[in-house]
XYZ file of C-alpha atoms in Angstrom:
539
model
C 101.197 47.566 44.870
C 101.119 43.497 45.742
C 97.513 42.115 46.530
C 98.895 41.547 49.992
C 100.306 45.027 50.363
C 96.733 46.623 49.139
C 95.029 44.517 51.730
C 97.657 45.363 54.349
C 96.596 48.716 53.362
C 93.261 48.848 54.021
C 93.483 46.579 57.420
C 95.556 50.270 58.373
C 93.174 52.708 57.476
C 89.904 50.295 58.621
C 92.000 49.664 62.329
C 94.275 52.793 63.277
C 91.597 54.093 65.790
C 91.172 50.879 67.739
C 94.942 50.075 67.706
C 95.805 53.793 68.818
C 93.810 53.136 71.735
C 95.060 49.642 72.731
C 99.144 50.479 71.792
C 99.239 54.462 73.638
C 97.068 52.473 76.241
C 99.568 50.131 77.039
C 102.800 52.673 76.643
C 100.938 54.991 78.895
C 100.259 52.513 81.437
C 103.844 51.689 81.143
C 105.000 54.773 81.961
C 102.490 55.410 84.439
C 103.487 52.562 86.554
C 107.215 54.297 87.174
C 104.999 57.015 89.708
C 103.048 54.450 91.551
C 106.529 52.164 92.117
C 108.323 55.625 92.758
C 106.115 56.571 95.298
C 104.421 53.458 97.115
C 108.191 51.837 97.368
C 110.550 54.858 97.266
C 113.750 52.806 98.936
C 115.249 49.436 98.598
C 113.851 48.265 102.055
C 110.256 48.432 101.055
C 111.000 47.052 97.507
C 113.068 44.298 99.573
C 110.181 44.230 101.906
C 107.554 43.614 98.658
C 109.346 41.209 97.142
C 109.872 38.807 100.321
C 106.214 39.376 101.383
C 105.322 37.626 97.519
C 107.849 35.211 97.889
C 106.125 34.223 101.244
C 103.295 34.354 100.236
C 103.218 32.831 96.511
C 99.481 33.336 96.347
C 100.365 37.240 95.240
C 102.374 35.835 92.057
C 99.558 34.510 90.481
C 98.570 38.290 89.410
C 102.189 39.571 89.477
C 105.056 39.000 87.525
C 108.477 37.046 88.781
C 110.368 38.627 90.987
C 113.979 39.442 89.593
C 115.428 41.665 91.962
C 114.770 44.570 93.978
C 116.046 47.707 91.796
C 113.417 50.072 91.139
C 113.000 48.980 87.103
C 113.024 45.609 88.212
C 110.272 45.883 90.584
C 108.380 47.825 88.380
C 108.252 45.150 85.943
C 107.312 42.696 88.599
C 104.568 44.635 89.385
C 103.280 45.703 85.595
C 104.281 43.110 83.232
C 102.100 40.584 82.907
C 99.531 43.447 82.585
C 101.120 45.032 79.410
C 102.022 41.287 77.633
C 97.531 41.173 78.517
C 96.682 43.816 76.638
C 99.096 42.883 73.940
C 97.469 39.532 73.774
C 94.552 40.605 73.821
C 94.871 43.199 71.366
C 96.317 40.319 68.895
C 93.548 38.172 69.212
C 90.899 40.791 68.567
C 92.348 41.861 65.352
C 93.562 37.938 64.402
C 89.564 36.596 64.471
C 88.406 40.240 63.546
C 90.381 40.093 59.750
C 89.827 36.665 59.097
C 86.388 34.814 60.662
C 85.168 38.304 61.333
C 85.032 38.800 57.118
C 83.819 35.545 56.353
C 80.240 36.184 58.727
C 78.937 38.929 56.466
C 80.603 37.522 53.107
C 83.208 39.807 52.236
C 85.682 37.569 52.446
C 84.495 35.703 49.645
C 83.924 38.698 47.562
C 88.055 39.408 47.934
C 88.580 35.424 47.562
C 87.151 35.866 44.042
C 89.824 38.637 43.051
C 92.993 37.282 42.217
C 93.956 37.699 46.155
C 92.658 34.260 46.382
C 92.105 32.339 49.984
C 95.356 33.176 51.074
C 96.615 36.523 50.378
C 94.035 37.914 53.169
C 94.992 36.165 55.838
C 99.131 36.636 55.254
C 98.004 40.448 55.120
C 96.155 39.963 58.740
C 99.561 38.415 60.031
C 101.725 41.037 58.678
C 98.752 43.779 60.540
C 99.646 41.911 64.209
C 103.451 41.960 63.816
C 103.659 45.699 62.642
C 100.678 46.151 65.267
C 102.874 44.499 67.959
C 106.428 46.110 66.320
C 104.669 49.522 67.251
C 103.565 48.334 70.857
C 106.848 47.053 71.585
C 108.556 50.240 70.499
C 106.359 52.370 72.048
C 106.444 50.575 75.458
C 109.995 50.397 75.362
C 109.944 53.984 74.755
C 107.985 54.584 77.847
C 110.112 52.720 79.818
C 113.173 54.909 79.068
C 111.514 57.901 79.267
C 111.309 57.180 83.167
C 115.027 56.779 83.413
C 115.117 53.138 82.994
C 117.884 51.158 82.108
C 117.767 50.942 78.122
C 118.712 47.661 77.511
C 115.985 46.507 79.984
C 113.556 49.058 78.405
C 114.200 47.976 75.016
C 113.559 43.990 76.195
C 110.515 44.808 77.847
C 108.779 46.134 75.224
C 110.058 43.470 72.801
C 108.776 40.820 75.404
C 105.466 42.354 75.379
C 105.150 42.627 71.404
C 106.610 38.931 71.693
C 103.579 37.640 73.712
C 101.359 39.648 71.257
C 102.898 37.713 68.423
C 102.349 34.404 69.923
C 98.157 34.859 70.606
C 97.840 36.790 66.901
C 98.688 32.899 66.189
C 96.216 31.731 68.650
C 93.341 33.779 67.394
C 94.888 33.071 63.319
C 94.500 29.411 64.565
C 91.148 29.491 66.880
C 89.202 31.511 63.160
C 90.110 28.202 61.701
C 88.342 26.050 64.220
C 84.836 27.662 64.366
C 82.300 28.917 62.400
C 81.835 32.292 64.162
C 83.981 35.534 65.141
C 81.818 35.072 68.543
C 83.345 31.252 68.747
C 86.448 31.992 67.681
C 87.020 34.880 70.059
C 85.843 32.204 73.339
C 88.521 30.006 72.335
C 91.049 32.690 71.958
C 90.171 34.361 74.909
C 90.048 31.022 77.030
C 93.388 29.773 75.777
C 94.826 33.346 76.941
C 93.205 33.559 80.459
C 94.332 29.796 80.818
C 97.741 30.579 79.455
C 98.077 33.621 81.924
C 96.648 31.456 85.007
C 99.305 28.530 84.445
C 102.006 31.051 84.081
C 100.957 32.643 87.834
C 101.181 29.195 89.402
C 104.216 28.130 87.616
C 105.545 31.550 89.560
C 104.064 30.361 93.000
C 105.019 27.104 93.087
C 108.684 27.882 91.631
C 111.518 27.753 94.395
C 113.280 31.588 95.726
C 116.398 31.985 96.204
C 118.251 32.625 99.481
C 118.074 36.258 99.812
C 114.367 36.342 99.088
C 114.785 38.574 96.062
C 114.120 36.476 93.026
C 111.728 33.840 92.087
C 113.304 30.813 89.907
C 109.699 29.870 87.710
C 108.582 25.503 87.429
C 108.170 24.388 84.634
C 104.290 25.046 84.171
C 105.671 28.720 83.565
C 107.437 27.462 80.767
C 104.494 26.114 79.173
C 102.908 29.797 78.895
C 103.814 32.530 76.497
C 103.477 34.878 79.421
C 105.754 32.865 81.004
C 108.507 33.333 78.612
C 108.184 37.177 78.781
C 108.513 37.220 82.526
C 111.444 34.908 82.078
C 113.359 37.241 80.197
C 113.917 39.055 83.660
C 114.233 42.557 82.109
C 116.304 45.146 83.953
C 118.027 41.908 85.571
C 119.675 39.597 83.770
C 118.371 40.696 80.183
C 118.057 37.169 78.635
C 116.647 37.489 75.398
C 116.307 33.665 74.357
C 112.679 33.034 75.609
C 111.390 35.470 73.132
C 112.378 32.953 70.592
C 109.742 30.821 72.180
C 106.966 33.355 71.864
C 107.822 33.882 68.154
C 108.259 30.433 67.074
C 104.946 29.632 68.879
C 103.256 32.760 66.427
C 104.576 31.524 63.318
C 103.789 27.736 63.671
C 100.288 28.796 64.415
C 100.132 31.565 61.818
C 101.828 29.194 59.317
C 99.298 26.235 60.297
C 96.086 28.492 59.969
C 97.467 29.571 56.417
C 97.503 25.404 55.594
C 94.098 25.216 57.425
C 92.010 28.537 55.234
C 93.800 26.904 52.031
C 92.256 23.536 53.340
C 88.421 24.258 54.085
C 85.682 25.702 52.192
C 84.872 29.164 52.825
C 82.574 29.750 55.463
C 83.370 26.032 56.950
C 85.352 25.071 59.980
C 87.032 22.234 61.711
C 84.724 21.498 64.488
C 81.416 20.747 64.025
C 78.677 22.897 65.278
C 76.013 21.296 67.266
C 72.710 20.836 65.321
C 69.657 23.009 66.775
C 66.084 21.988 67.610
C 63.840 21.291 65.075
C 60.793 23.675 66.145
C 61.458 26.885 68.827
C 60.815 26.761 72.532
C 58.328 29.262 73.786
C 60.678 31.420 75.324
C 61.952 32.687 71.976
C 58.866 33.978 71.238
C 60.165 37.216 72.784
C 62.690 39.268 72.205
C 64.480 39.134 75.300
C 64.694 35.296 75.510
C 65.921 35.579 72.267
C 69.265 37.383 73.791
C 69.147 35.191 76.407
C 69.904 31.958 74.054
C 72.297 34.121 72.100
C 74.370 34.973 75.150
C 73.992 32.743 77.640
C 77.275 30.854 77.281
C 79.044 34.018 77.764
C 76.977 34.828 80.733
C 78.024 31.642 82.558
C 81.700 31.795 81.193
C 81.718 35.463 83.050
C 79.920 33.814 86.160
C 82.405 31.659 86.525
C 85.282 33.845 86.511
C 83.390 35.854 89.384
C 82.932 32.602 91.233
C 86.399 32.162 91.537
C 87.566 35.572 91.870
C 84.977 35.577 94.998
C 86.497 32.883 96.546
C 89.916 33.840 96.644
C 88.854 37.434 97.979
C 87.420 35.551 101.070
C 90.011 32.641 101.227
C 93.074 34.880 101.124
C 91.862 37.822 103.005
C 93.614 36.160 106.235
C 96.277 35.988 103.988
C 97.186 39.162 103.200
C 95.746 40.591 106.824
C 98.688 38.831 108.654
C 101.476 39.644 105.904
C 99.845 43.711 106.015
C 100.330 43.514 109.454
C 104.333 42.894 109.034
C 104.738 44.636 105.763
C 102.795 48.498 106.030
C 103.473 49.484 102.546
C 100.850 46.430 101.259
C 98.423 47.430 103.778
C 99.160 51.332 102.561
C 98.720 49.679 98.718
C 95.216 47.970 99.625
C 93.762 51.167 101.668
C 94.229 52.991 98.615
C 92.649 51.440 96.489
C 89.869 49.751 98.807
C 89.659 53.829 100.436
C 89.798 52.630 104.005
C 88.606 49.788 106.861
C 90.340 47.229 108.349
C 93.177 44.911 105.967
C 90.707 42.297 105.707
C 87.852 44.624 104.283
C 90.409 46.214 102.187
C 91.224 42.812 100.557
C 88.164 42.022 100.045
C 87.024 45.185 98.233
C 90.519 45.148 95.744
C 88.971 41.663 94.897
C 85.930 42.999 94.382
C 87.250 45.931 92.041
C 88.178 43.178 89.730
C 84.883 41.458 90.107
C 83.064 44.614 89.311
C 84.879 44.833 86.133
C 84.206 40.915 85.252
C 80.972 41.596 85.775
C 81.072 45.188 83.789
C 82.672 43.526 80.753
C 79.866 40.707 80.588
C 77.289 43.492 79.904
C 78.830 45.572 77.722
C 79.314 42.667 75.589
C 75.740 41.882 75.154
C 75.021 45.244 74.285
C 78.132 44.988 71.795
C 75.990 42.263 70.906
C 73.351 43.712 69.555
C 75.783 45.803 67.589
C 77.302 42.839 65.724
C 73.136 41.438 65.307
C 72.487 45.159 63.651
C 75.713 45.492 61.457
C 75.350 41.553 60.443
C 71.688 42.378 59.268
C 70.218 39.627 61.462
C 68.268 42.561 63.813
C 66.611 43.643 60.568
C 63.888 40.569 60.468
C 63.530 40.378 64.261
C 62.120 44.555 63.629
C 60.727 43.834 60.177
C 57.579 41.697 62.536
C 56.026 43.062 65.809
C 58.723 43.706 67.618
C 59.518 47.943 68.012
C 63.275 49.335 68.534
C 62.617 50.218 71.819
C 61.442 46.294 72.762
C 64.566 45.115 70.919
C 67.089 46.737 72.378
C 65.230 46.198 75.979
C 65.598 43.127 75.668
C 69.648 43.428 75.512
C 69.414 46.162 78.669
C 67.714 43.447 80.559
C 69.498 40.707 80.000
C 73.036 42.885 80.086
C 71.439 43.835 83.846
C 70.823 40.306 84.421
C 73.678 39.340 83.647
C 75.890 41.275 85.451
C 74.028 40.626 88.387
C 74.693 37.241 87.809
C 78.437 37.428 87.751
C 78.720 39.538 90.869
C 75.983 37.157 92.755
C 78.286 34.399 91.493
C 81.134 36.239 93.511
C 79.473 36.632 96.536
C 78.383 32.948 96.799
C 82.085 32.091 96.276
C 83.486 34.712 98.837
C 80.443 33.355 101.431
C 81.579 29.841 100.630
C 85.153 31.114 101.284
C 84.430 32.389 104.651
C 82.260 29.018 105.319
C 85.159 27.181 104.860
C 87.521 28.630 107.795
C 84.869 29.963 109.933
C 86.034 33.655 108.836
C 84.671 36.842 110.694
C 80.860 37.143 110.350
C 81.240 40.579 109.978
C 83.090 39.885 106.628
C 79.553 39.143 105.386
C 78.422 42.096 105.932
C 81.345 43.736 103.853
C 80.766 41.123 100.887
C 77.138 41.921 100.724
C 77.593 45.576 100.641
C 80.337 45.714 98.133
C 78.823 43.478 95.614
C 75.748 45.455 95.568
C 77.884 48.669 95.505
C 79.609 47.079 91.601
C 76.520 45.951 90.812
C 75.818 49.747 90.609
C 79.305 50.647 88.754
C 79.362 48.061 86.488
C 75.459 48.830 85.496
C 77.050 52.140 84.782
C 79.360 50.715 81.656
C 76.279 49.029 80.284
C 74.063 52.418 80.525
C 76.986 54.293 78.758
C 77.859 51.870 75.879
C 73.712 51.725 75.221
C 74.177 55.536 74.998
C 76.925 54.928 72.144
C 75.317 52.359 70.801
C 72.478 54.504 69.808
C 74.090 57.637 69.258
C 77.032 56.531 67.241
C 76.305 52.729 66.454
C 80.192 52.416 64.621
C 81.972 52.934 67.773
C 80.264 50.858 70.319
C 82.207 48.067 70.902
C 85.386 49.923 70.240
C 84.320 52.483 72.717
C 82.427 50.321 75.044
C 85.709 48.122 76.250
C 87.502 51.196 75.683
C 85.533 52.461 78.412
C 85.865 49.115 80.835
C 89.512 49.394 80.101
C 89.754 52.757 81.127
C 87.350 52.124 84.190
C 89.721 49.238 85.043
C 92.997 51.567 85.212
C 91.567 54.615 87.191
C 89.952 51.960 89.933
C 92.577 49.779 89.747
C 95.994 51.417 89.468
C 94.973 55.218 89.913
C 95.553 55.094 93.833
C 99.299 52.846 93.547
C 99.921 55.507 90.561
C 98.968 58.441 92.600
C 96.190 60.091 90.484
C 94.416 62.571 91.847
C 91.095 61.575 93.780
C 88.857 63.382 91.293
C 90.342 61.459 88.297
C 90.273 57.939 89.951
C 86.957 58.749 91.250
C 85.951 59.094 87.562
C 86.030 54.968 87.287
C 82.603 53.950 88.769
C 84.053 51.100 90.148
C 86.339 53.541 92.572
C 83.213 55.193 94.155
C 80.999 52.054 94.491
C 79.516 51.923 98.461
C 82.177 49.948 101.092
C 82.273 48.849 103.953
C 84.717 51.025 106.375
C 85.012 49.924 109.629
C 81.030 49.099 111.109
C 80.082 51.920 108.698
C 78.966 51.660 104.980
C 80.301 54.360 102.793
C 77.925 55.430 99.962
C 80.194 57.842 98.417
C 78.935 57.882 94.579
C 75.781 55.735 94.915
C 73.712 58.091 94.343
C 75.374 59.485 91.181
C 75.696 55.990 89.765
C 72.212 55.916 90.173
C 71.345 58.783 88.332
C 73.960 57.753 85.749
C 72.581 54.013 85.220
C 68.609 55.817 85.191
C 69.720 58.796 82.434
C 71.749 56.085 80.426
C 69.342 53.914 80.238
C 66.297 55.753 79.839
C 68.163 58.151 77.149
C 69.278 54.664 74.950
C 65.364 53.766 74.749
C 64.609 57.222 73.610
C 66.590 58.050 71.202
C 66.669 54.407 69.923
C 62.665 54.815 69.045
C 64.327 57.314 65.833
C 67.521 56.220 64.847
C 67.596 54.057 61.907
C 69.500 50.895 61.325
C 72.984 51.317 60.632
C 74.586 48.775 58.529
C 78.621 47.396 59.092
C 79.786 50.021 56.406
């Protein structure tokens, strides 16, 4: 077997759990999203009646697709695809940085650079990973697709356009592990360019002109200037133009092909942008272990912050919005009462907003308690014990500041929605419902951090495969269950879905007291057990 085909190899058997759970993840919610079209817009009036309203209201396109018609399949894609070309992205970019900056941290990737693989070999194996990766996602996603009856040429070009925008970010993160020094750096950048990338393609949508029977969106050109732009562009189950994908591809191999020049170009263990040079003698707040986290993670904190800033002010800003086009279009006011579980159109926006906030906030804790997985398996937690300093006061230290900083996120939110409502002198009693649903997914997301401490100490090798695992999951029962018609109990398993809201004048506590108990046990249980489990190494 070739060098790169034994590397190849072993990228398989080291990945096929985490890649099972992002590809059947993304087929199922594929499928899934054929029941929640099926039953929320049964007939061509309320599809008709959907599609106008986001046409009216271009707001809405910035987390939807583009509108290509008003056929069931085509509405469903409207409604799902930008979603699936996500987690394709995102999948991409995880393994890109993972194979390539992620080897040269703990130095195996100089220990294969010294076999005749050489620089190169490795990271020509990584790109090979994504596309088959991406092949598989595409395939299986089509696959979904036609299993619901779909039309199969539309199936089959959906799925490719997903794989597509997959291909394009596995060059982004090939290209961002060339930049910086760190799988932590490299991972920002990717992740930054992608959220941009997605956010440019939503307002390309807005601002782009409809046509005259309100049943298609033609995109500007900022769409054009985002790889999830040229997916949605392909119009699948529409017009079926396959051209764009060309875009997404030829956007993957440049990159790919320019980080290959760039790994044959630098030393191992360099990068192309300078990192900033430190202090010369500690500040006193490092003198503990938790304001050690705190400088480790505090970019990320603010990064997240700032993402529930702005998702707070929109939930405010557009909740008159989407109150006046609920009150001519019931099936988006039937859409938001699911999810939100009841009150008034306004309230209802509001809480869908803050569903997402709750999982912004959610994913910036369990990453600093992924955190101190990477500081264990990198061997840097190992003279931070080796002093003073028990397990139990370690890993504290991440709790706290994971607490902290989810707090922070959702605190962010609620200054933006009360900022929001400032601004156009909204209802006062909208306050009220901000205050009391960002405290009730300050309680959910706390949740995700108390369960991924639990893996963390129980089985250290799985935690941050299990711990976004877990947010993504969380994300899809709050999120979609209710448009996809899950059952109550199964939705209600997302702690984001039974968080305390405002209904009406009334507060309803539903779970509270179960997230409770769930964030006290988790927690409590990680500092216990962690006081005998030995360090586990990357192995």
């Amino acid at each position: 077997m070739s060098t790169v085909g034994t590397l190849l190899g072993q990228r398989l058997r080291r990945d096929w759990r985490q890649l099972a759970l992002w590809i059947l993840g993304t087929a199922a919610l594929a499928y899934l999203s054929y029941t929640g079209v099926a039953e929320s817009f049964g007939t061509e009036q309320e599809r008709s009646a959907l599609i106008a309203t986001a046409l009216a209201n271009p707001v809405i396109l910035l987390f939807r697709g583009l509108p290509s018609g008003v056929t069931q399949s085509a509405v469903m894609a409207f409604l799902i695809f930008p979603w699936l070309a996500m987690l394709a992205a995102f999948m991409s970019t995880f393994l890109a940085v993972r194979h390539t900056r992620g080897e040269e941290e703990p130095g195996r990737a100089e220990l294969v650079s010294a076999t005749p693989a050489g620089r190169t070999a490795p990271i020509v194996a990584t790109a090979l990973h994504g596309l088959l990766a991406n092949a598989l996602l595409a395939a299986l996603t089509a696959g979904a697709f036609l299993l619901t009856g779909s039309d199969a040429e539309g199936s089959v070009l959906i799925g490719v356009a997903a794989g597509s925008v997959g291909v394009a970010f596995l060059g982004v993160g090939l290209f961002a592990a060339q930049l910086v020094r760190t799988s932590r750096g490299a991972n920002s950048v990717s992740v930054w360019v992608l959220l941009v990338a997605f956010v440019m393609c939503g307002i390309g949508n807005a601002i782009g002109t409809p046509s005259d029977d309100l049943t298609r969106m033609e995109s500007s050109w900022l769409a054009w200037l985002s790889p999830f732009g040229w997916g949605e562009n392909t119009r699948a189950f529409d017009e079926n133009t396959w051209w764009p994908l060309a875009l997404c591809l030829s956007l993957g191999a440049i990159l790919t092909g320019a980080a290959i020049a760039l790994t044959a170009a630098r030393d191992l263990g360099g990068s192309f942008l300078a990192e900033r040079h430190g202090r010369t003698s500690a500040p006193a707040s490092l003198s503990s272990p938790t304001g050690l986290v705190w400088r480790l993670t505090r970019g990320s904190v603010a990064g997240w912050a700032v993402g529930g800033l702005l998702t707070g002010i929109l939930a405010t800003t557009l909740a008159n919005v989407v109150a006046e086009v609920g009150a001519d279009n019931p099936s988006i006011e039937q859409i938001l009462d699911q999810i939100s579980g009841g009150g008034d159109i306004e309230q209802a926006t509001i809480t869908t907003f803050y569903t997402m906030l709750g999982i912004l906030a959610a994913c910036c804790g369990v990453q600093i308690v992924c955190r101190a997985r990477q500081e264990e398996a990198h061997g840097t937690a190992e003279p931070v014990l080796a002093a003073v300093v028990d397990r139990m006061r370690w890993l504290s230290g991440y709790l706290v500041i994971a607490f902290a900083g989810l707090v922070a996120v959702i605190a962010a939110g609620a200054a933006g929605s009360l900022l929001g409502l400032a601004s156009q002198e909204g209802d006062a009693q909208l306050v009220q419902t901000v205050l009391v649903t960002a405290a009730g997914q300050v309680a959910a997301a706390s949740v995700f951090v108390a369960v991924t401490a639990v893996v963390f100490v129980a089985a250290p090798r799985l935690t941050i495969a299990l711990g976004w695992s877990l947010v993504v999951v969380g994300l899809v029962l709050g999120l979609f269950g209710p448009i996809f018609g899950f059952p109550d109990w199964v939705t209600d398993l997302s702690p984001i879905a039974v968080a305390p809201v405002m209904q009406g004048d009334e507060v309803d506590l539903q779970g509270l007291w179960w997230l409770i108990a769930a964030v006290g046990v988790g927690a409590a249980a990680s500092l216990a057990l962690m006081r005998r489990r030995e360090l586990a190494g990357s192995g």
